[in-house]
């Protein structure tokens, strides 16, 4: 036995440990090998689908032999003849049977044959009608080749797609994803002769600089980079030495001059500029080349912006005007151990906290007539209250009305206004109010449907998140969806007058957090469910929108892939995962568990993880992995072979995750528990849930309960020892926002409100640190820019002043979430092993 010294703020002690069965070195080793132990034991769980013309579907799927089946689905065929496994056809089996590379895409040729592209860079031509197959050179796979983009401006993302980069030069090539100006973000290099398939989105832009072997043109000039844009289907980018030479002609300019933009309207002008807070632009006298003031009441501290939002027909325009907050908060942190120098470095950055002064931004409107100076339309600033934001600005189709959404600070009111340009009258189209909070960051959806004379709006006014149709003339609201379930999002607004929705809680006999899809008619409100299987769903639509692939799973059920019609009817089940090899091992299926919450009726859902060597005759401490942020729900709902909670369980624990009251995407009443009450964190529900679970599992030892979490979960974990130290015995709090007045403004004011009141102190771990019981480990990265690391240090100060014993780990150079780094994860596990299993495996091994 070896004694080890543990340094603890306020206390140091020597531990002498015997060899113990749980938390042993063998357990640590087994936890480290979990991912690789079970990798590859589930097959037919993922498909790589490609839609073909005529509604046909081609996909590849992994098989038990480590190869892939290539399957063709014809939904128009008669039952029993819809599915053709191409890889089982005699003439194709030889070519396809041993191919392990992932199918990237397929394209249909004019002759009815199919070109197939794989991730290893190989391509084939397959003729299903004759069973003939032939290898294709990349240049022959013309259905996949992507030509350089003539426009190097980053575009908005569409559907997920793939680009296969093929490097045929003699130098490494760097791949850069472009999101704005500048060189973009590097995604590594492709070595000479190698390929790389990159998951991306339709419209996203990738930049490829000329490699060293082709860095100069024949004239000795530097070669311009090439840009490639994702397409609706996967594609190939062939990069050869002459690729840059071939694209050396001038590109389309990203920016047109003011003269070019204005040439068709009023003739030449001199462009726009902000001077002294006012907008200066072309004179109404088009012969005058000097700028003149289009606004006169601006100041440097209350300035107009230069971006002009013109109405259709150019009869009016809108400008944003912003009055700067007098005091802009900056946070200072110290990097103690910079890699480039010996001495510490000081870092400052903008960081607005709850209660701080904010910029006051609001739109200003002007009538405009060619040849005259603009005429201001008076709008009282009082209309905006103490606004948090102004968004969703738009003009009516005729240009006569301007609309915008005001989110008032404190987030208890959203107001959608309409301004008549001729009269200047302001009308309120939507006035959304709440006695608690309006969940603006998760549940704001607004779509103006001018042709229908309506606005599509999302609201919790009924107590459940639903959609409403607001009449543009009368401002009357009509519910489009209703019931004790929630609309999660609007996925598509279709030309046939229907919407595709993500919905939750529709099926009373299922987990209310399961993601389902539905179709609703805008005229009748008729709701058609598109999915029904007992799991959470993802969808992929056919190009014509008539069919979709539904993939569903649960934490305790591996994926199933279905093909369905637009009315939700099932065409066929494409694949069901094969877990026979997995279930022949010691792998333990997660357990879903449900128990009543504090009101004795509301279902609280959670999941349980056990170690692979679980013995029901033994006793196991219970550890809760907590994150109770009100912005979402946090218990896993989909299948995964590996989660970090499993690694913790492997050391000799039962690990649970729970969504208590105060988290999101149930009823408004369920969510409201968090209002000015972050400290609650659903603990009354969590404790009841754990006790109910332990009543069904004799191996769960409630005399040893731990809890850990990061960020909001770090605040929750420490709060467990403050308010519920008689139940939870040990906690690890990583990067916690321990006082909501210390953390970023948007997240905290969203739930705790504004102005700052006593509720902030009531939820503060700092103000209540003296009540802490049990064993605590605080973890923080000194360079955390998400949550001010001073929040953790203020907890430390309060604990010391209260003469409390605790442990602390500060990671130099670490950012947000350092407990999830390999080192931080190991120290978290060691802490629970010491405090709940009473042994550190390193003592035994040493």
CSV table of C-alpha atoms in Angstrom, one decimal, residues 31 34 91 104 329 350 521 557 615 628 677 707 738 763 807 810:
chain,number,residue,atom,x,y,z
A,31,UNK,CA,-13.6,1.7,-19.8
A,34,UNK,CA,-15.2,0.3,-24.6
A,91,UNK,CA,-22.5,-10.8,-62.6
A,104,UNK,CA,-21.2,8.3,-51.8
A,329,UNK,CA,-18.2,45.5,-20.4
A,350,UNK,CA,-16.2,42.0,-24.9
A,521,UNK,CA,-53.1,21.8,-44.3
A,557,UNK,CA,-33.5,0.2,-30.0
A,615,UNK,CA,-23.7,-8.1,-11.1
A,628,UNK,CA,-30.7,21.2,-16.7
A,677,UNK,CA,-35.5,29.7,-10.4
A,707,UNK,CA,-23.5,14.1,-9.6
A,738,UNK,CA,-22.3,29.6,-10.5
A,763,UNK,CA,-30.1,30.9,-7.4
A,807,UNK,CA,-11.0,20.2,-4.2
A,810,UNK,CA,-7.5,24.6,-12.8
